[in-house]
XYZ file of C-alpha atoms in Angstrom:
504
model
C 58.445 49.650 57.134
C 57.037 48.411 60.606
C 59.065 45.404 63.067
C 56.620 42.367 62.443
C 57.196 39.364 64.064
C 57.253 36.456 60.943
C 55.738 33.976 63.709
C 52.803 36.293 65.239
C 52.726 38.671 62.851
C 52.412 41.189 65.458
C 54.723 43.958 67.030
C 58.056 42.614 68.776
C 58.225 43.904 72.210
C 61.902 42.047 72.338
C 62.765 42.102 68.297
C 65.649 40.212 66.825
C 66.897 39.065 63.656
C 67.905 35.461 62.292
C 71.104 35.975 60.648
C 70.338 32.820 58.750
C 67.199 34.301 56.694
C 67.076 38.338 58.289
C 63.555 37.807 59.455
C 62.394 39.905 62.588
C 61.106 37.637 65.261
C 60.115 38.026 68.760
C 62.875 36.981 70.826
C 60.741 34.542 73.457
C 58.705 32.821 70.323
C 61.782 32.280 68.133
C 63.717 30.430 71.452
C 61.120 28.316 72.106
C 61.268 27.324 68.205
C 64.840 26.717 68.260
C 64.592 24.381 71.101
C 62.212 22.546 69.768
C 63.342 22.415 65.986
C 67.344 23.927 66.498
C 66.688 25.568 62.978
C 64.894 28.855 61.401
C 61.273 28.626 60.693
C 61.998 30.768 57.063
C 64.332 28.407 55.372
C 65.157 25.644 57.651
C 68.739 26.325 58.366
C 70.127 25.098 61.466
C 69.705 28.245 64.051
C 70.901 28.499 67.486
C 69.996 31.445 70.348
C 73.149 32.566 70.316
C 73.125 33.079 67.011
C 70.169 35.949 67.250
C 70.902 39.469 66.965
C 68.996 41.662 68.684
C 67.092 44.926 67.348
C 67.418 47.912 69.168
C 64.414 49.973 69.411
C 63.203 52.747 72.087
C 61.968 51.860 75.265
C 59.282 55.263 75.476
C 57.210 54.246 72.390
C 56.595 50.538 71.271
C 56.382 50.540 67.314
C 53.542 51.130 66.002
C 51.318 48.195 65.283
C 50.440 47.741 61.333
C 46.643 48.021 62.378
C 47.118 51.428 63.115
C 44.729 52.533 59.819
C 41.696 53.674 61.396
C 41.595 56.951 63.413
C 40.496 55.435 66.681
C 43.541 53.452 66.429
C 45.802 56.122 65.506
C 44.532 58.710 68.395
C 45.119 55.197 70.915
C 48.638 55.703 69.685
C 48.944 59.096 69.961
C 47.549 58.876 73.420
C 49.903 55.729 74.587
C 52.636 57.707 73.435
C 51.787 61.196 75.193
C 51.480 59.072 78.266
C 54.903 57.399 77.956
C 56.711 60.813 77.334
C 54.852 62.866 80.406
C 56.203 59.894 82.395
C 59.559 60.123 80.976
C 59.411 63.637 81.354
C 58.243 63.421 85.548
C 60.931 61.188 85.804
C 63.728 63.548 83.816
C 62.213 66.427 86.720
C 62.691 64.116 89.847
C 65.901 63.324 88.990
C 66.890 67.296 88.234
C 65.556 67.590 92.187
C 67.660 65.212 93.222
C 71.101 66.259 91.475
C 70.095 70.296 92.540
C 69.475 68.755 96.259
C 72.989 67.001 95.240
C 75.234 69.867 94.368
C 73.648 72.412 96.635
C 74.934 69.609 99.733
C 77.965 69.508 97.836
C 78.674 72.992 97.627
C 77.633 73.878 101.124
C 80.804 70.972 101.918
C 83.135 73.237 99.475
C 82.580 76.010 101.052
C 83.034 74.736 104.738
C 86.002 73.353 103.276
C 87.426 76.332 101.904
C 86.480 78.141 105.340
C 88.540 75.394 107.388
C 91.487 75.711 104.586
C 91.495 79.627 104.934
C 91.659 78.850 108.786
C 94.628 76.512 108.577
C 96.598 78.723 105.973
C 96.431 81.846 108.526
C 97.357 79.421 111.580
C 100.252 78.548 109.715
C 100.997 81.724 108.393
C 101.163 82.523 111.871
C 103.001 79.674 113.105
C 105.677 80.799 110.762
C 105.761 83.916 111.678
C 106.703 82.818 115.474
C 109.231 80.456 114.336
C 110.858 82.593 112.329
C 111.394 85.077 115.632
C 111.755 82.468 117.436
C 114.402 80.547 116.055
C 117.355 79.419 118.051
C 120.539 81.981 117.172
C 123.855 81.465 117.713
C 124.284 82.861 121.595
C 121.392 84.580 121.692
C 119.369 83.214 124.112
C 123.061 83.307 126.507
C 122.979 87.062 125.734
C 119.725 87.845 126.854
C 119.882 85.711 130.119
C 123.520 87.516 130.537
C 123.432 91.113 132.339
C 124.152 94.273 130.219
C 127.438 95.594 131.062
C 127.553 98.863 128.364
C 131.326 100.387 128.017
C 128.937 103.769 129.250
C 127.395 102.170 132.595
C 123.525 102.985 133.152
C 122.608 104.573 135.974
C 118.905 105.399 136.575
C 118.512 105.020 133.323
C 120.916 107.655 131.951
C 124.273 107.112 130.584
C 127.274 108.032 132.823
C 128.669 110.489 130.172
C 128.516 114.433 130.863
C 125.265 116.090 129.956
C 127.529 119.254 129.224
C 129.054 119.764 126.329
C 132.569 119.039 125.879
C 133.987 121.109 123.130
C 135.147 120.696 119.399
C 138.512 120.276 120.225
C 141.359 121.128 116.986
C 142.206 117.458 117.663
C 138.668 116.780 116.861
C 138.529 119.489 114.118
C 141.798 118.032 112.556
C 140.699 114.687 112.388
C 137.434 115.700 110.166
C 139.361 118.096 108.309
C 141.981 114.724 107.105
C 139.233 112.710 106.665
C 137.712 115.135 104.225
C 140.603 115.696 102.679
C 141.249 111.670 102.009
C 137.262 111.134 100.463
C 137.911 114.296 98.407
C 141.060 113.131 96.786
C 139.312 109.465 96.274
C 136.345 111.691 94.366
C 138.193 112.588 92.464
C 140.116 110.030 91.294
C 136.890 108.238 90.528
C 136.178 110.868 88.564
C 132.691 109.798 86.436
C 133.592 106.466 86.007
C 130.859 104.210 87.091
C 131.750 100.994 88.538
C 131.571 98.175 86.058
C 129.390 96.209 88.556
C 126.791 98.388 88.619
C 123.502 97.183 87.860
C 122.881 98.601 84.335
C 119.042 100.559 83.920
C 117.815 97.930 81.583
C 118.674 94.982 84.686
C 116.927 97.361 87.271
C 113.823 97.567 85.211
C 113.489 93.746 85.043
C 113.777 93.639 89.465
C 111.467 91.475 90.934
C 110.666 90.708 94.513
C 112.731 87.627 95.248
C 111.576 87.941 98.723
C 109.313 88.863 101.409
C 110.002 88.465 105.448
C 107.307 89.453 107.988
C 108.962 87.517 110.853
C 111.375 90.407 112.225
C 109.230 92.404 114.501
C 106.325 91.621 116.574
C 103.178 91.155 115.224
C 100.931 92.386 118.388
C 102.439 96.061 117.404
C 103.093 95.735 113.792
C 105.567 98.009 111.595
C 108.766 98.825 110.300
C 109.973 101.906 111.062
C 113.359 102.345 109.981
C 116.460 100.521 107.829
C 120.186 100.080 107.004
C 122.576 97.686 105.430
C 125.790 96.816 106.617
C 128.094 98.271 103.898
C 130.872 95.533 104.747
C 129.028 92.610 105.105
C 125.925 93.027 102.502
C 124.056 90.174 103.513
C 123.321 92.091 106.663
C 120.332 94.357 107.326
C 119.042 96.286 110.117
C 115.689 97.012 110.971
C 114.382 99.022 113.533
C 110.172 98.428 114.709
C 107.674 99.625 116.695
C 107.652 97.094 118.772
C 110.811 99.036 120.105
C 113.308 96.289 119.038
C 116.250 96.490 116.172
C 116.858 93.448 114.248
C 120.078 92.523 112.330
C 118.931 89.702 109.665
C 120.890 87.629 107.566
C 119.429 87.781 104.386
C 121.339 84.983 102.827
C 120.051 82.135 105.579
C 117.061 83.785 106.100
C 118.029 84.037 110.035
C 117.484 86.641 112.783
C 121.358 87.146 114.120
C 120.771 89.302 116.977
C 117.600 90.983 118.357
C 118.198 94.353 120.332
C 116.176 95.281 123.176
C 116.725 98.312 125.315
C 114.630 101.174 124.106
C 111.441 102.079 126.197
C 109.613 103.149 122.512
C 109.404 102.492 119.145
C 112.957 102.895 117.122
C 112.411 105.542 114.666
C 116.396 105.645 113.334
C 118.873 102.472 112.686
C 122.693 102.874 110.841
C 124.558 99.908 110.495
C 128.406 100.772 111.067
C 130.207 100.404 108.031
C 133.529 98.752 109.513
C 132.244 97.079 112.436
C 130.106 94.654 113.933
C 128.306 98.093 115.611
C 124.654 99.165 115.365
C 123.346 102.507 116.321
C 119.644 103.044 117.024
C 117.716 106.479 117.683
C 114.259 106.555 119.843
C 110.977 108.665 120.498
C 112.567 108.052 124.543
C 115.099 110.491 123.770
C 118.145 108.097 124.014
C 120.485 107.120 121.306
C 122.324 103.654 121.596
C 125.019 101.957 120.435
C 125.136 98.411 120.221
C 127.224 95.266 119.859
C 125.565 92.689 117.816
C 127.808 89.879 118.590
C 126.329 89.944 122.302
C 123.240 92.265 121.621
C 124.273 94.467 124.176
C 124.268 98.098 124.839
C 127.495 99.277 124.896
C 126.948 102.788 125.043
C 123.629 104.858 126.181
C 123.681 108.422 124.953
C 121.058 111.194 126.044
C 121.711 114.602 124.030
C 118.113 115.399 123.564
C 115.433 116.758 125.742
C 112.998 115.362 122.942
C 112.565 112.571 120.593
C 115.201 112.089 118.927
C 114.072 112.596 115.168
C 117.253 112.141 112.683
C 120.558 110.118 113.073
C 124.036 109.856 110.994
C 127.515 108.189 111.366
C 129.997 110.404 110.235
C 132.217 108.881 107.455
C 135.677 108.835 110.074
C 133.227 106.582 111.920
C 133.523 107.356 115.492
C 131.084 110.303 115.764
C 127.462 110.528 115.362
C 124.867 113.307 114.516
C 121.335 113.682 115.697
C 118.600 116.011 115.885
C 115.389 115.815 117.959
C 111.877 117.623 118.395
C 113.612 119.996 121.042
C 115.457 122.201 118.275
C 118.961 120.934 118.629
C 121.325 119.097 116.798
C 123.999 116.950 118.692
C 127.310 115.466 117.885
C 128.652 113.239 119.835
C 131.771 110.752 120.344
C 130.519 107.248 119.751
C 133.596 105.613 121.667
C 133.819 108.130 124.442
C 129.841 109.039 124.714
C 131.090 112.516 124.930
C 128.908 115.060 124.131
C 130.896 117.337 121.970
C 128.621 120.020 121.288
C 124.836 120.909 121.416
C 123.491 123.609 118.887
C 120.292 125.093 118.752
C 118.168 125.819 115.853
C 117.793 129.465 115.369
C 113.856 129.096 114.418
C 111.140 128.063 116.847
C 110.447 124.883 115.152
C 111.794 121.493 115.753
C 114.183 119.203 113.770
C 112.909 116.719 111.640
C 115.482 114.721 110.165
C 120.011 114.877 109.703
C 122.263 113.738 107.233
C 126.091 114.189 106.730
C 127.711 114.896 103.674
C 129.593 112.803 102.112
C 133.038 114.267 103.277
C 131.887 115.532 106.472
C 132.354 118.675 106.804
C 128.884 119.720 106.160
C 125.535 118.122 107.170
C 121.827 119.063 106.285
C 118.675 119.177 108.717
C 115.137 119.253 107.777
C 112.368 121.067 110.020
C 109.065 121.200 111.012
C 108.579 124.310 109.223
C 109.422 123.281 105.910
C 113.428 124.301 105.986
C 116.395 122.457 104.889
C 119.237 123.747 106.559
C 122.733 123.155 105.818
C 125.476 123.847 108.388
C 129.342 123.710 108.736
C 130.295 120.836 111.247
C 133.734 123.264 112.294
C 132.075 126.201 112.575
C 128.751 125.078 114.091
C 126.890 127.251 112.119
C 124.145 127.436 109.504
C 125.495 128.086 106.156
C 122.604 127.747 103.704
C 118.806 127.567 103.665
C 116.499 125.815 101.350
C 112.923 126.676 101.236
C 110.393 125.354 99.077
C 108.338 122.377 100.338
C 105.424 122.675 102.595
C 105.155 120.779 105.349
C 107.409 119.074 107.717
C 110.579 118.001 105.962
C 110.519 113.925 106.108
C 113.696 112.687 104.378
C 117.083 114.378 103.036
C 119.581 112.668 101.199
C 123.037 113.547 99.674
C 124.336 112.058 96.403
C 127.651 110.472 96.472
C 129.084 112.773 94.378
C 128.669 115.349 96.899
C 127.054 118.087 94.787
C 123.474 116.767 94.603
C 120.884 116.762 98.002
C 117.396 115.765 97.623
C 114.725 116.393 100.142
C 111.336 115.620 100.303
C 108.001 117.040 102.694
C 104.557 116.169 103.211
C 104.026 117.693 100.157
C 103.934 115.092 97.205
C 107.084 116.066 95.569
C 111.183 115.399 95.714
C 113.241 118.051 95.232
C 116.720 118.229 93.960
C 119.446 121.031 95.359
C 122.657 121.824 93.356
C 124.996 122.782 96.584
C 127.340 124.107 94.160
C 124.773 126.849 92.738
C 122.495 126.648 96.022
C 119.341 126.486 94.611
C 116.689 123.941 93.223
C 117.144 122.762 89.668
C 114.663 119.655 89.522
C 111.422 118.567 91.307
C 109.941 115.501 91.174
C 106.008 115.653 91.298
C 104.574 112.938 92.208
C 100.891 111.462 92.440
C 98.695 113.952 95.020
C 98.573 112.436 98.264
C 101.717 110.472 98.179
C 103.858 110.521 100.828
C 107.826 109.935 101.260
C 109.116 108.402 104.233
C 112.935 107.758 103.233
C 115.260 108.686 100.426
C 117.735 106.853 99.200
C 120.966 107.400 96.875
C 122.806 104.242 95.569
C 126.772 104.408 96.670
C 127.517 105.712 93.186
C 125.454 108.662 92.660
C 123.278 106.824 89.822
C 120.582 106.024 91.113
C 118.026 107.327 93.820
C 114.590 105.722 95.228
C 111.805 106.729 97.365
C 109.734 104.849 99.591
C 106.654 106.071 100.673
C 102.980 105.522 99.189
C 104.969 102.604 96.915
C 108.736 101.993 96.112
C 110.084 103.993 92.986
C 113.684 104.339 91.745
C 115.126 106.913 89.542
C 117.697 107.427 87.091
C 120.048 110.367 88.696
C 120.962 113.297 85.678
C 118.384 112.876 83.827
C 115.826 111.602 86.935
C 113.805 109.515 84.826
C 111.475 106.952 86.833
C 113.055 103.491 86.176
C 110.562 100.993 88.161
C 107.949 101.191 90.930
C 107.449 97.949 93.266
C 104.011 97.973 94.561
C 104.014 94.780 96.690
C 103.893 96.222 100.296
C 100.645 96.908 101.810
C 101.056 99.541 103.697
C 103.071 103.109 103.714
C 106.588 102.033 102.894
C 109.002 103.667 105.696
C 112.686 102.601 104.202
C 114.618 101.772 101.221
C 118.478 101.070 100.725
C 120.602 99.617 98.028
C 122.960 97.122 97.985
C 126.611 97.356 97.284
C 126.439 97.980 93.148
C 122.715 98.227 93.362
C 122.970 94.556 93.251
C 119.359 94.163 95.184
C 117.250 96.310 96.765
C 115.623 96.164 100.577
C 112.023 97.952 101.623
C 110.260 97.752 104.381
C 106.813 99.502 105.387
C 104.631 99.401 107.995
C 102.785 96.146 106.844
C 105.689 93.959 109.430
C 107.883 93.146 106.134
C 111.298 93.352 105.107
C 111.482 93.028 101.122
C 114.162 91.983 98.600
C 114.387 93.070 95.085
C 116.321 91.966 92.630
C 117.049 89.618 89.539
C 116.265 85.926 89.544
């Protein structure tokens, strides 16, 4: 059925219908009716405009006229209809052009956007980062404008104490021997209990960085070098950098408490004293120092080595401290004296790579450039025990709490695991080829035990099963230590940060 106009009989180009009859008309002819006879032509019925409803039809192609029988007509049609659509279609095209030219403008702005946003975000990254050095401490900027008295005066540089060596006296010897003597008995009455606030496996598997601090250390000579936790006051930690600074944070407020300057390169050793507001830092410049944080001074200045001074350890009575350095000695020394007790020297032609005391005291372990673990008697000054195995120079060595397990580990992709009751390897840890181990870690239980190196990883002690690896640093990891209970976790690596682990 065509749209006929019931006036003109001819094609509407504006149709509408009379709802008084339903005849089509054309809109212009059936107003001009109406005003003249206000009713519809059909049956007579009083029609107004408003009234009209009007026919919607598409605005390409008019309908086609009724006359449309001949084939003349019919290719007119055709061809007034292929005209309409090409036009349609140029227009469709121009107005493509015009939303591409659109978006392209509008994604060149995006992107100069995101640019400028990327900009801003590492400005205030950085901005951050200064604050959070920079921000105002409780005395601190007193104690740097103050002078540095040190209980050991300075003198040219070197501490006042006697280069020579002193002597083990049996006062000394005594007073190691009792202190033994009082952790042994304590051993034993733990027995193999495991404290009931010890983070179980299944919690330690669910750890999860709670947070990450790149603010301690400058950023012009970025890295972490070495760490410690103060075992009295837990939401302490120390960090030592190679911007040759130590830091003591206070993980809790997220504030810098003291910043410790002094060292003339980068600080390769840090150990938080366990029962006092000390800190004790070990240096490439061959010095040793021991601080007070409280006024960020140097209170003592010691100089044992003729090298860089490679490994550092408080003993347990806490008032002595061993080292070892590049120049094949090991030191102990008096911490509140800055005697120099006695100086030993390695029996190889290799130097010392890293120290670590037993847990009683008595004995201590070394690691060397030629692959050796050595384990001497602190009394005796002499060299007891020899572990070979790794190759490479020895990089970490830990003992276990429970005083019969050491591990060690090289620049060879593995940890091993000494029984010192049986002297002799009884586990190694392989790990991926290539890895490397900066720092081993026990927990203060014996449970647990981590390494940091290519990532963080912790294992379950006994049966030295991997429990969880944290892979958020970006860069070699250098330390790891637990908290008290294995409560949390603290990294850091040489990508400036000091990370937390732990459950939310």
């Amino acid at each position: 059925m065509s749209l006929v106009c019931s006036i003109s009989n001819e094609v509407p180009e504006h149709p509408c219908i009379s709802p008084k009859s339903g005849a089509i008309f054309e809109r212009r002819l059936i107003e001009k009716y109406i005003v003249e006879n206000e009713c519809d032509p059909i049956n007579g019925q009083p029609l107004t405009v408003d009234e009209l409803i009007d026919v919607k039809t598409p605005p390409i192609v008019r309908p086609k006229p009724p006359s449309a029988t001949s084939i003349p007509a019919t290719l007119k049609t055709m061809q007034d209809e292929w005209d309409a659509l090409m036009l349609h279609s140029f227009t469709q095209r121009q107005q493509l052009q015009t939303a591409r030219q659109e978006l392209s403008h509008a994604l060149y702005q995006h992107d100069a956007a995101c640019r400028v946003i990327a900009r801003l975000n590492k400005e205030v990254a950085a901005a951050r980062e200064a604050l959070a050095t920079l921000k105002p401490q409780t005395g601190i900027s007193a104690i740097q404008a103050a002078p540095q008295p040190a209980i050991a005066s300075e003198a040219g540089g070197v501490a006042t104490q006697p280069v020579e060596q002193a002597g083990m006296s049996a006062e000394v010897i005594q007073k190691l021997q009792d202190k033994a003597t009082v952790l042994t008995q304590e051993r034993k009455k733990k027995g193999r209990t495991v404290p009931e606030e010890l983070v179980s496996q299944e919690k330690l598997r669910g750890f999860l960085t709670l947070a990450s601090h790149p603010g301690l250390h400058s950023a012009s000579v970025p890295g972490i070098l070495a760490l410690d936790i103060n075992h009295s006051d837990q939401s302490k930690i120390l960090t030592g950098g190679n911007d040759k600074n130590a830091t003591v944070f206070n993980k809790d407020t997220e504030q810098i408490v003291a910043v410790l300057k002094g060292h003339t390169k980068k600080v390769t050793k840090v150990i938080f004293h366990p029962e006092e507001d000390t800190v004790i830092t070990a240096s490439p410049d061959a010095s040793i120092r021991v601080w007070h944080v409280p006024t960020s001074q140097t209170q003592l200045l010691l100089r044992c080595h003729d090298g860089p001074v490679t490994g550092l350890s408080l003993h347990p009575t806490g008032d002595y401290v061993l080292s070892t350095s590049s120049d094949k000695h090991w030191a102990f020394s008096d911490i509140r004296s800055g005697r120099l007790l006695t100086k030993v020297a390695d029996t190889a032609e290799y130097g010392l790579t890293s120290a670590q005391f037993h847990p009683d005291g008595l004995i201590f372990g070394t690691g060397t450039e030629d692959s050796q673990v050595k384990i001497w008697d602190l009394k005796e000054q002499s060299n007891v025990a020899n572990f070979a195995g790794h190759t490479g120079p020895i990089t970490a060595i830990s003992f276990s709490e429970n005083g019969y397990y050491l591990a060690t580990a090289a620049d060879d992709a593995c940890v091993k695991l000494w029984d010192l009751r049986k002297l002799k390897n009884f586990k190694t840890i392989q790990l991926d080829d290539g890895y490397e181990v900066k720092d081993l870690c026990f927990d203060q239980s014996g449970t647990y035990l981590s390494i940091a190196g290519t990532d963080i990883r912790v294992y379950l002690c006994k049966q030295w099963q991997e429990l969880k690896i944290f892979n958020d640093h970006t860069a070699l990891a250098t330390g790891v230590r637990f908290g008290r209970h294995a409560q949390y976790i603290a990294s850091t690596s040489m990508d400036r940060t000091l990370k937390l682990y732990g459950i939310e």
